[in-house]
Structure formats: C-alpha cells, structure tokens
Coordinates of C-alpha atoms in Angstrom, one line a residue:
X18 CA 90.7 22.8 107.6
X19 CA 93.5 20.3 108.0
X20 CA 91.9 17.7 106.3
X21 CA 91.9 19.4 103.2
X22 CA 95.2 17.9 102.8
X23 CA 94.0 14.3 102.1
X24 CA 91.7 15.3 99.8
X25 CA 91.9 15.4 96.0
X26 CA 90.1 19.2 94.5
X27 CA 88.7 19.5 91.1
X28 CA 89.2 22.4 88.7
X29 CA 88.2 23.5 85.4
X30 CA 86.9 27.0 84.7
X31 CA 87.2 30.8 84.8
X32 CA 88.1 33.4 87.0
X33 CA 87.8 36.8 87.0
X34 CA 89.5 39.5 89.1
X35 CA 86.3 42.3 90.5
X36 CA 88.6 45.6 90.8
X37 CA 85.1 47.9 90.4
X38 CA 84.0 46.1 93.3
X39 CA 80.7 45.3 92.9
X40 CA 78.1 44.9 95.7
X41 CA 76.8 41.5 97.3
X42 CA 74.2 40.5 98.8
X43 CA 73.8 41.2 102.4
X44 CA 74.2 38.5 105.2
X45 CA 71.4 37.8 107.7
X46 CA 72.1 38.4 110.9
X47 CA 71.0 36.4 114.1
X48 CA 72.2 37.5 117.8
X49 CA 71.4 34.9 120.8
X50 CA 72.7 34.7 124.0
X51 CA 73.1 36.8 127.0
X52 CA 76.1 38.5 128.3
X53 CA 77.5 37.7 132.4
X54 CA 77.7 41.6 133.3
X55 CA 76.2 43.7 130.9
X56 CA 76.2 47.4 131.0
X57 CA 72.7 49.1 130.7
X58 CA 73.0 51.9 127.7
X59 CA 70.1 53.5 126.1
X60 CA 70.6 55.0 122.8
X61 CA 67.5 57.0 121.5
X62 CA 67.2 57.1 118.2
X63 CA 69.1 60.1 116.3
X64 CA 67.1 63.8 114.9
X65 CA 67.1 63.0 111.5
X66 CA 67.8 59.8 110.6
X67 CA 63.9 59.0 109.9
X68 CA 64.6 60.3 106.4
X69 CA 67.9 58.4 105.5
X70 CA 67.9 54.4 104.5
X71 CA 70.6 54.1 107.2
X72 CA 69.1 54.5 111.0
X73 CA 72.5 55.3 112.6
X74 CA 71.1 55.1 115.9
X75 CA 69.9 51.1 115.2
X76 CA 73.4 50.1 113.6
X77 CA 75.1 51.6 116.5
X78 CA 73.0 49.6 118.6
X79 CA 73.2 46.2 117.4
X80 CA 76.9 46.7 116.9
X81 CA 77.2 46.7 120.8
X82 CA 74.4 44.1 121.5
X83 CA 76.9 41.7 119.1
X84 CA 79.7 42.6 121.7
X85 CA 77.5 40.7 124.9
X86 CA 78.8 43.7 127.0
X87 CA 75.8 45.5 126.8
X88 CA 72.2 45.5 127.6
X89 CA 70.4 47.7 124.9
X90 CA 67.4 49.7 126.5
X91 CA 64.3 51.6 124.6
X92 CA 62.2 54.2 125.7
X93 CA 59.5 56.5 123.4
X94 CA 61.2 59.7 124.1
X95 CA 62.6 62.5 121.7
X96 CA 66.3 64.2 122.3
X97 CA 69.7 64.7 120.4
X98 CA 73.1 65.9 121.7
X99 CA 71.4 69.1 122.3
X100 CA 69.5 67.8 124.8
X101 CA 69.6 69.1 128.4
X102 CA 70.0 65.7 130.5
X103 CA 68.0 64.8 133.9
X104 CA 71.0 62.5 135.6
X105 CA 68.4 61.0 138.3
X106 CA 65.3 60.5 135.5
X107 CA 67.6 58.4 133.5
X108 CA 69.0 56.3 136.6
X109 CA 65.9 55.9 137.9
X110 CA 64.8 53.9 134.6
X111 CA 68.1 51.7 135.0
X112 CA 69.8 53.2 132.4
X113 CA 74.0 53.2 133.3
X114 CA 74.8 55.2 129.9
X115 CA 72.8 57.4 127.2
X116 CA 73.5 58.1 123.8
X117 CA 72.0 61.4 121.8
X118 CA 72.4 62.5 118.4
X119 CA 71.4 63.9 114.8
X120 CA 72.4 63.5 111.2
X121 CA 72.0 66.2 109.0
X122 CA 72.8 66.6 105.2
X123 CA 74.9 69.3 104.6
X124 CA 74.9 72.2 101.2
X125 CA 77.9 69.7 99.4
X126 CA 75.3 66.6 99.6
X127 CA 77.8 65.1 102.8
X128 CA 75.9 64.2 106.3
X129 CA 77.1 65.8 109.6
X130 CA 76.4 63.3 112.4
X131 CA 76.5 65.0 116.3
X132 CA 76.9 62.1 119.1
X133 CA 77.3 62.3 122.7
X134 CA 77.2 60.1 125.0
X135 CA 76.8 60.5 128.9
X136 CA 77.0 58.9 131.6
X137 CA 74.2 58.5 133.8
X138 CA 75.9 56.6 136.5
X139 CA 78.1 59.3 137.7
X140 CA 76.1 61.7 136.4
X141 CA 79.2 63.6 133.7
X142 CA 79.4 63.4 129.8
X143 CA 82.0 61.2 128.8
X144 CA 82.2 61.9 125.0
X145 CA 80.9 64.3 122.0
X146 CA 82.1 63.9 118.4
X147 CA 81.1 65.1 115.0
X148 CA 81.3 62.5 111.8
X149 CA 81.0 64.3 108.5
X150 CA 80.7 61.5 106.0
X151 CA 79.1 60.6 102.4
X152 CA 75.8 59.1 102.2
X153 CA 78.0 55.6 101.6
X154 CA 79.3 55.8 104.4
X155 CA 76.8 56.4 106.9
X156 CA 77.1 52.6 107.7
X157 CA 80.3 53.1 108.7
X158 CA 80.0 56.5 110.6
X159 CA 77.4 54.5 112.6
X160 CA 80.4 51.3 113.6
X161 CA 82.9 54.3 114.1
X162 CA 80.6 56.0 117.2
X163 CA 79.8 52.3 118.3
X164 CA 83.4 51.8 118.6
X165 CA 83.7 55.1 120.5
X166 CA 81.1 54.1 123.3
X167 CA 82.7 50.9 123.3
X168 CA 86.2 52.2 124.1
X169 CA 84.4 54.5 127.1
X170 CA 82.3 52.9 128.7
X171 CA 84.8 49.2 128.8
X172 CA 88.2 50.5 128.4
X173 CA 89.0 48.4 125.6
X174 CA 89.3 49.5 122.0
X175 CA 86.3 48.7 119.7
X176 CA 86.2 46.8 116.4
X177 CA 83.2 47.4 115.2
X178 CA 84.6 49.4 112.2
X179 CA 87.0 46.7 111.2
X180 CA 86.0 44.4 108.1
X181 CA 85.9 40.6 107.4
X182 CA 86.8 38.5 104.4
X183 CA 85.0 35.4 103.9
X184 CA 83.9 33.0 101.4
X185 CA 80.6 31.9 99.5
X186 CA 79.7 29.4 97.1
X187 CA 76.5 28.2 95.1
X188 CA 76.8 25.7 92.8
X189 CA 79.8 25.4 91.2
X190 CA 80.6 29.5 91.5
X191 CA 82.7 31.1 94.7
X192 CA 83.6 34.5 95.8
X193 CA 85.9 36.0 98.0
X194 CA 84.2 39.3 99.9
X195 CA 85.3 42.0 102.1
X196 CA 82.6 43.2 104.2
X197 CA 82.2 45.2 107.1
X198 CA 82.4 43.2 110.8
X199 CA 78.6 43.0 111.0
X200 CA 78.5 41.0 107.1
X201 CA 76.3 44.3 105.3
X202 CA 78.3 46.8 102.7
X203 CA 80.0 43.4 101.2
X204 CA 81.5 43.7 98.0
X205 CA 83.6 41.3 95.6
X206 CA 87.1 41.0 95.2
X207 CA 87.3 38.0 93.0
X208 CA 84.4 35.5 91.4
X209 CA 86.1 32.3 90.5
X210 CA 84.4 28.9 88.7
X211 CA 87.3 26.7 91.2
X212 CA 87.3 26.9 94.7
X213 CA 89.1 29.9 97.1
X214 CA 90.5 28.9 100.4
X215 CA 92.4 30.6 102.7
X216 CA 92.3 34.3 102.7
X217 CA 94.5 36.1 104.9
X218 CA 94.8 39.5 105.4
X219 CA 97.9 42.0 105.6
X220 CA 98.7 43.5 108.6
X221 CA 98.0 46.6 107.3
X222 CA 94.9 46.2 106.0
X223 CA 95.5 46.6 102.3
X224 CA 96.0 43.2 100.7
X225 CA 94.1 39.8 101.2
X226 CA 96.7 36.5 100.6
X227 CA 95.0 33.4 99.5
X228 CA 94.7 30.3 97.1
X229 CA 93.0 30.0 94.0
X230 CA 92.4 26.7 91.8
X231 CA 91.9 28.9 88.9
X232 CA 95.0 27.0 87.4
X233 CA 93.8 23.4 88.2
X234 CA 96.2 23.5 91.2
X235 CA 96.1 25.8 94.5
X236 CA 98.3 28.5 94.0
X237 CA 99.2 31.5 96.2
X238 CA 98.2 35.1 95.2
X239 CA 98.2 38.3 96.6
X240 CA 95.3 40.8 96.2
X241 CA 95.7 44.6 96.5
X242 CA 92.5 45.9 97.5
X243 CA 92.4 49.3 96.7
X244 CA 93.6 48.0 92.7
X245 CA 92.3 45.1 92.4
X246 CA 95.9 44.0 91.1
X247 CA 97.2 40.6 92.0
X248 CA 100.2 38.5 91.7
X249 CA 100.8 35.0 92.2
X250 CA 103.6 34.5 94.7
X251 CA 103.7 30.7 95.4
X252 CA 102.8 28.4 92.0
X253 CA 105.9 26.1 92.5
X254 CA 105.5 21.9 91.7
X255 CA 102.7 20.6 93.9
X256 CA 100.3 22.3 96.4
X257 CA 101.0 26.0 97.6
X258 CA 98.7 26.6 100.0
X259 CA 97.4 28.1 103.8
X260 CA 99.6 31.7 103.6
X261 CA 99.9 33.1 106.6
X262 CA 101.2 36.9 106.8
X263 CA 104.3 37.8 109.3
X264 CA 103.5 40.7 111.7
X265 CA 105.9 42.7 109.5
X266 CA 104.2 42.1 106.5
X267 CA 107.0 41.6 104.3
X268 CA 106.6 38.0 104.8
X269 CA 104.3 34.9 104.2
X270 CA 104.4 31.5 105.6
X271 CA 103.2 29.1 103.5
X272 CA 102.8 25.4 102.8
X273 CA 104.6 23.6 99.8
X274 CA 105.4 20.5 98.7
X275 CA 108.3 21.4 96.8
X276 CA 109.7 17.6 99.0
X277 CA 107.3 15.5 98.0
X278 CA 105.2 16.3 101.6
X279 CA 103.8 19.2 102.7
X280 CA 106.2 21.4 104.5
X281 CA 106.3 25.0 105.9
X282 CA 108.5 27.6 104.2
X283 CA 108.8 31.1 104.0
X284 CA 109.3 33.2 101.7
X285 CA 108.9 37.3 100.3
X286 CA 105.2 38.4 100.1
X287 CA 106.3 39.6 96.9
X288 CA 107.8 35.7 95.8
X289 CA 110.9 34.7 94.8
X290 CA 112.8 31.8 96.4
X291 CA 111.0 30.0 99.4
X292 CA 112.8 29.0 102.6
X293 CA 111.8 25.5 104.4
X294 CA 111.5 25.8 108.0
X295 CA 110.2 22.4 109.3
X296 CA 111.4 18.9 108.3
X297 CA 109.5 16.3 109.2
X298 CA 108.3 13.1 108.4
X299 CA 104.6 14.2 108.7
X300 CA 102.2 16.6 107.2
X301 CA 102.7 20.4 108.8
X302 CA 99.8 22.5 107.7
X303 CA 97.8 25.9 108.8
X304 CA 101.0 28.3 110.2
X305 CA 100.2 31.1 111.8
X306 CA 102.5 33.6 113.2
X307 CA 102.6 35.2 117.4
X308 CA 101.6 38.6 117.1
X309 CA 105.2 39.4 118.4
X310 CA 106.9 37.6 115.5
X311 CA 109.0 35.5 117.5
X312 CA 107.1 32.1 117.2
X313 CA 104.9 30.1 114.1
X314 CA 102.6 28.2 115.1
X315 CA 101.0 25.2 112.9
X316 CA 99.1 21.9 112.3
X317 CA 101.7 18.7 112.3
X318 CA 100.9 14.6 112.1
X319 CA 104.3 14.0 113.3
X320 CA 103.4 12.2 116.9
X321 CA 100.6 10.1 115.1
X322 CA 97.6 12.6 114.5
X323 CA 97.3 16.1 113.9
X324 CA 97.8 18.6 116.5
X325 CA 98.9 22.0 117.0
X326 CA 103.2 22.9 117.6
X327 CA 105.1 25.8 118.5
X328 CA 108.6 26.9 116.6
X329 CA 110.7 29.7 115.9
X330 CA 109.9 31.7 113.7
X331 CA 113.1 31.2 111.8
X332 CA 112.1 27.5 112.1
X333 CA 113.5 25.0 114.4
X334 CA 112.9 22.5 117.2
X335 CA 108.9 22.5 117.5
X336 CA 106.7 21.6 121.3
X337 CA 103.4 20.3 121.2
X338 CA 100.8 22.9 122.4
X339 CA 97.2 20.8 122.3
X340 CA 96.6 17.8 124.7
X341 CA 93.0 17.8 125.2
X342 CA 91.8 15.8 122.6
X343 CA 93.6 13.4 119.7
X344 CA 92.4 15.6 116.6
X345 CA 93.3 19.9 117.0
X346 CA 93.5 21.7 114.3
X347 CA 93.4 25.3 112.6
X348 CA 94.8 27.5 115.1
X349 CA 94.2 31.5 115.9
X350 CA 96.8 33.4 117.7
X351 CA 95.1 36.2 119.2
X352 CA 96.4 40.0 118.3
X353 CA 97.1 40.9 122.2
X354 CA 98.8 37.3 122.4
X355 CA 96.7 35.9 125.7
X356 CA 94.5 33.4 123.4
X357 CA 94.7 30.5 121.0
X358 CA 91.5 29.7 119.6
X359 CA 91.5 26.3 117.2
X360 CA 88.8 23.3 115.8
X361 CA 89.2 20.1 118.0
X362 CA 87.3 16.9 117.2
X363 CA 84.8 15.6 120.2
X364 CA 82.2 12.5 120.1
X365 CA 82.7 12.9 115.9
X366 CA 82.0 16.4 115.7
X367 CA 84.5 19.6 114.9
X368 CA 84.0 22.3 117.7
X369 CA 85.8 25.6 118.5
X370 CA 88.3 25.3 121.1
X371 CA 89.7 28.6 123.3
X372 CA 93.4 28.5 125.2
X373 CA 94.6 30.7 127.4
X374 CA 97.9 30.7 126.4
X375 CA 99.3 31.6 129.5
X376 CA 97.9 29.0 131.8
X377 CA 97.1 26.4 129.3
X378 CA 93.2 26.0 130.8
X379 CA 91.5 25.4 127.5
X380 CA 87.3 25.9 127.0
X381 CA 84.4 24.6 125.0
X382 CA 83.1 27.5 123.4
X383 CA 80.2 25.6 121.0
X384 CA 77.6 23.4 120.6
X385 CA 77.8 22.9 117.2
X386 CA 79.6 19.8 115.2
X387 CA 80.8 21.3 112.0
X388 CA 83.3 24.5 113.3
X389 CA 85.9 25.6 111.2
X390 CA 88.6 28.9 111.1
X391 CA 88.5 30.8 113.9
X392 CA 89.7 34.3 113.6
X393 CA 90.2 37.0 116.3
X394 CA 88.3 40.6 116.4
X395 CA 91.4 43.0 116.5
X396 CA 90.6 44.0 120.0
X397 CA 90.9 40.3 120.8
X398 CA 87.2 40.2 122.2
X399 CA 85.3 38.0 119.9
X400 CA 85.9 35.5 117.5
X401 CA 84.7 34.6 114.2
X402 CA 84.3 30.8 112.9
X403 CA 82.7 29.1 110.2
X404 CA 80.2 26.2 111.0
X405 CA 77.2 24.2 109.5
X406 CA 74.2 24.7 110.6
X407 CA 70.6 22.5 109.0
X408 CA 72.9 21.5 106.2
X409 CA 73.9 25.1 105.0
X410 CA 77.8 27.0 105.7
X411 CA 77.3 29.8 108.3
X412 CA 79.3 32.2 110.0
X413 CA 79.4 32.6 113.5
X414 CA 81.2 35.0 116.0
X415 CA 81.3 34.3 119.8
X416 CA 82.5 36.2 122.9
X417 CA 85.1 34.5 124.5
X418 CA 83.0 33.1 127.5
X419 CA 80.6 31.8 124.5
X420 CA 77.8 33.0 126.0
X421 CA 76.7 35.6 122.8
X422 CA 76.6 34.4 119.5
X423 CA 75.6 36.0 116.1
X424 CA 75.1 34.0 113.0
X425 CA 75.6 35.6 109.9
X426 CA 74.2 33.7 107.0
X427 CA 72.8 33.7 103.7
X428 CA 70.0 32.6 102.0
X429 CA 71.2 31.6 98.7
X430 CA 74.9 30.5 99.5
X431 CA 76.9 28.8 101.7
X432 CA 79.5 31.3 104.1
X433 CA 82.9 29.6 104.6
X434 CA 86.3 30.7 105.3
X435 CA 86.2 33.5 107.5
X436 CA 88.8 35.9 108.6
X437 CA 88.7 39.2 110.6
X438 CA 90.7 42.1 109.2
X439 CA 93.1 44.2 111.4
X440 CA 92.5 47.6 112.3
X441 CA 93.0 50.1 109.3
X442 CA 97.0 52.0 109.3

C-alpha cells in the first residue's frame, strides 16, 4: 500500500529463483454470501469421475457458486451427456439449467471429458464440448467448462480459468506464487529471505513484474514464467518500486527516486533509460495504466494527503479522481474500463472502495479494516483484495455489489499482495 513509502524495509539474505516450479500448499477456501438474482443450475455429478482425485463436476460447481450468479442445486440422480432429458421434470424441481457429463481415460493415459449443458427454461441444449486433457490438468478442464456455462447462461465471458499471483510469508521466508483463480494448483516462482511486493502481470500472460529486496534495496525485475529467467529492469539510486505494465506490454510505469522523491517514470520493460512523467512536490506512488492506454492513474500527496489522480499517459497536467474520504489509495482500473476499485481509510480502518467511473457514485464493498490491492477478474466481474482477518493476511474476492465473498487463506502463512492474471494469448 501507499504507506509503504514512509517506511524503512530490512534486508539481509538469499533468494533463489524456482524455474522447476515446485508445488505449494493449497489455499482454503471459504464462500459466504448470497447473490441478488441468481440463476438455478444443477450439475449432477459426471460418469466417471468417482475414480479420479479430481471430481470435475464439484470444481465446476464451486467455480460458479464463487461468481454469486448462481444458485447450485443437488439431486441423487444418475445421467451424463448421453442422457435423454425430461424438460418439464427438471422445471418442475426449479432447476433453470442442467449440466451432464463423463470423464474417461483414454489408451495414451489422457482423459476425455463430454459436457453438455441444457437449458431447462426454454426447454433446448445450449452447449456440448469435449476436453481431452492430462491427468494435470483435469483441474483446469473443470474451470474451462465452468467458464463455458458461465459465458451461456450470463452473456459475459468467464474467468474461471484465469490465474492469480499472490504473496506469502512465514517467518522471515516469502514467496511469490501463481495459482489458479480459485488458490489450488499453486506453484512457486521465486522463494526469497527479503520481502516481494508488487507483482504485476504482463498483458499477455507470460511474465510477472515485481520488487525484490534480495539486494538490500527494492529493485524492479521481470520474471518469464515459462523459464524461469529474470532480469532486473529498474535498480537505479534509491527505491524502484510499484511497476505497473502498459496495455502494450512494451512498457512499465514505475516509481523512482532518481530526484530525491519518489516520482513516476517510464521506461522499456526490457530497461534502459527511464523517463519522468510527474513533477511534483509530493510523493506519487501505485500507477496504474486505463485499459485503453491513454491515461495513468496513481497515488499523489500533493493537495495535502494521499489521493488518487488522473494524467496522460505521456505524463502531464494530473485531476483529482477521489473525494470521498481524506486517505485513498491503491487503485484498480478495471479491464472493460467502467470501474475503479481502491483502499480508502474510514473510522481508522482500510476498506475496499468501488467507482463507477462513469458517474463517479462510489460504494462500500467491506466490512473489514485491514483491505489492501484490489485487482480485477479479467471479465471485470469480481475483484480480488488482500485483508486481515483474526490477526492472519487473507485473500478475499467480492462481486461487485459485495454481496458474495470467498476467502482464500492459509493455515501456515500469511496471503498478501494479490493480483489477477489476464486472460491467456
């Protein structure tokens, strides 16, 4: 958050860079809440998956019970994609939408998963599809087919399939993760003995930005993924810090204090020479760019406490953007460019803050006291934050009404620093 700036971070130890990828423990997963209009959907569990360690069928489901646009129904009945349906015996039980299926294993050791989905309401099927997938990725298979009921039965593009990046600590030892959007298949991309802040994906999905104290000062790196190959792209005098990619992806913002105070410049997400873009007699912090490009928007002190401005992207003459309260801080732009989520500070406590950029009406979406770095679901649907909760780091996502939240936590570390990864090129 913002106030990292005023505060001094120690460092003195090792890091090491993860590029086999090895797995982490899994994040518990809490969903409370109930949705205003929720569409009934029954999904009976698939033909086959009794014998796998993956049910498909139950990931499926609590992928879309996360969303609050659903109402998941049950019923002791057996059925797969084969299954000749009854329109009126299904609506009569309330159901709007049913989901069948199977997974088989195939001669090559792959599994063939058969879904279809129908809909009860108007009595047509509305999808069928066929996933053939390795045993790894069965997890996956199962957010793909969420994602495809999703996208029929709302209109809008699921996420479900997406991943997160996000950070843990215990003791004195932190690691950067990638994980899928419900916290399970989460592997390491870096262990470090000094703190990681930051992370920030690419647009395209391949590389993570972030800073590292490895070198008893935050410096800037950039993470391929798929190698495990980094480079350090901002470790000029001072503090480099909060990267934030362009839309582009050929560029980062970034924080310096190449003047003595901490600026923003930009510069090549490969390095080389930075630009400044703001001048000021304050402390401007936390850029992040529109989705269109046009505009950066970032954390500033310069009318007497931190709140969030609007310039060209090229830099520029900057306008306020928050009013509501005299503390706002880490701001989200979201990827269809309607909403800016961001932390405000209320009655002593930090809580999660949603604008609608077009009307400027802004929304309590917590209850909480401790909310930090909101990040946007692709789709723009949900948003992930960071909070404390009985004296341990959490993540959280919301809907945008707040009304459904999931808390993903662990049991032996605290969960900081999230940010949601775009959809895959």
């Amino acid at each position: 958050m913002y106030r990292r700036q005023f505060f001094a971070w120690s460092a003195a130890a090792t890091t090491g860079v993860l590029a086999s990828w090895p797995t982490q423990a899994q994040l518990n997963v809490d969903v409370t809440g109930v949705g205003l209009t929720e569409i009934p959907v029954m999904i009976v569990p698939f033909r086959g998956e009794q014998l796998l360690d993956v049910a498909v069928s139950a990931v499926v489901r609590s992928d879309l019970k996360r969303s609050g646009m659903f109402h998941m129904m049950s019923v002791d009945v057996t059925m797969d994609e084969n299954t000749q349906v009854n329109y009126s015996e299904w609506k009569q039980l309330g159901a709007d939408a049913l989901v069948g299926g199977s997974v088989s294993q195939l001669a090559d050791g792959r599994y063939e998963i058969r879904v279809r989905l129908w809909d009860i309401a108007t009595g047509r099927e509305l999808a069928y599809q066929v996933y053939t997938v390795a045993g790894a990725d069965l997890r996956l298979a199962a957010h793909h087919i969420a994602d495809l009921i999703f996208e029929k039965l709302t209109g809008h593009k699921g996420a479900f399939a997406s991943r997160i990046a996000y950070v843990t600590q215990s003791g004195s030892r932190y690691s950067l993760l990638i994980a899928d959007s419900d916290g399970e298949r989460a592997k390491v991309a870096l262990n470090s003995n000094e703190a990681i802040i930051s992370p920030a994906w690419s647009p395209d999905g391949t590389q993570l930005a972030y800073v590292s104290f490895e070198l008893q000062k935050p410096v800037i790196y950039v993470h391929n993924l798929s190698t495990g190959q980094r480079q350090a792209v901002a470790n000029f005098k001072g503090s480099n810090s909060a990267p934030a990619w362009s839309p582009q992806g050929g560029q980062l913002a970034a924080v310096l204090t190449l003047s003595g105070l901490s600026q923003i410049y930009l510069l090549s997400s490969g390095g080389g020479t930075p630009k400044r873009l703001t001048n000021s007699y304050g402390i401007d912090t936390q850029p992040k760019f529109s989705p269109d490009g046009k505009y950066i928007y970032f954390v500033s002190d310069r009318g007497g406490s931190p709140q969030i401005y609007r310039m060209p992207a090229a830099g520029g003459s900057a306008e306020r953007v928050t009013f509501k309260t005299s503390y706002s801080v880490d701001p989200a732009l979201s990827p269809d460019g309607k909403w800016l989520a961001y932390i405000s500070r209320e009655s002593g406590g930090f809580r999660l803050q949603l604008m609608n950029l077009q009307t400027g009406a802004t929304q309590n979406l917590t209850d909480t006291a401790g909310d930090s770095n909101p990040s946007f679901a692709p789709n723009s649907l949900m948003i992930m934050y960071a909070t404390r909760i009985g004296g341990r780091d959490a993540l959280m996502t919301t809907t945008l009404d707040g009304r459904v939240k999931t808390r993903l936590s662990s049991n032996n570390a605290n969960v900081k620093e999230p940010v949601w990864g775009p959809y895959l090129r």
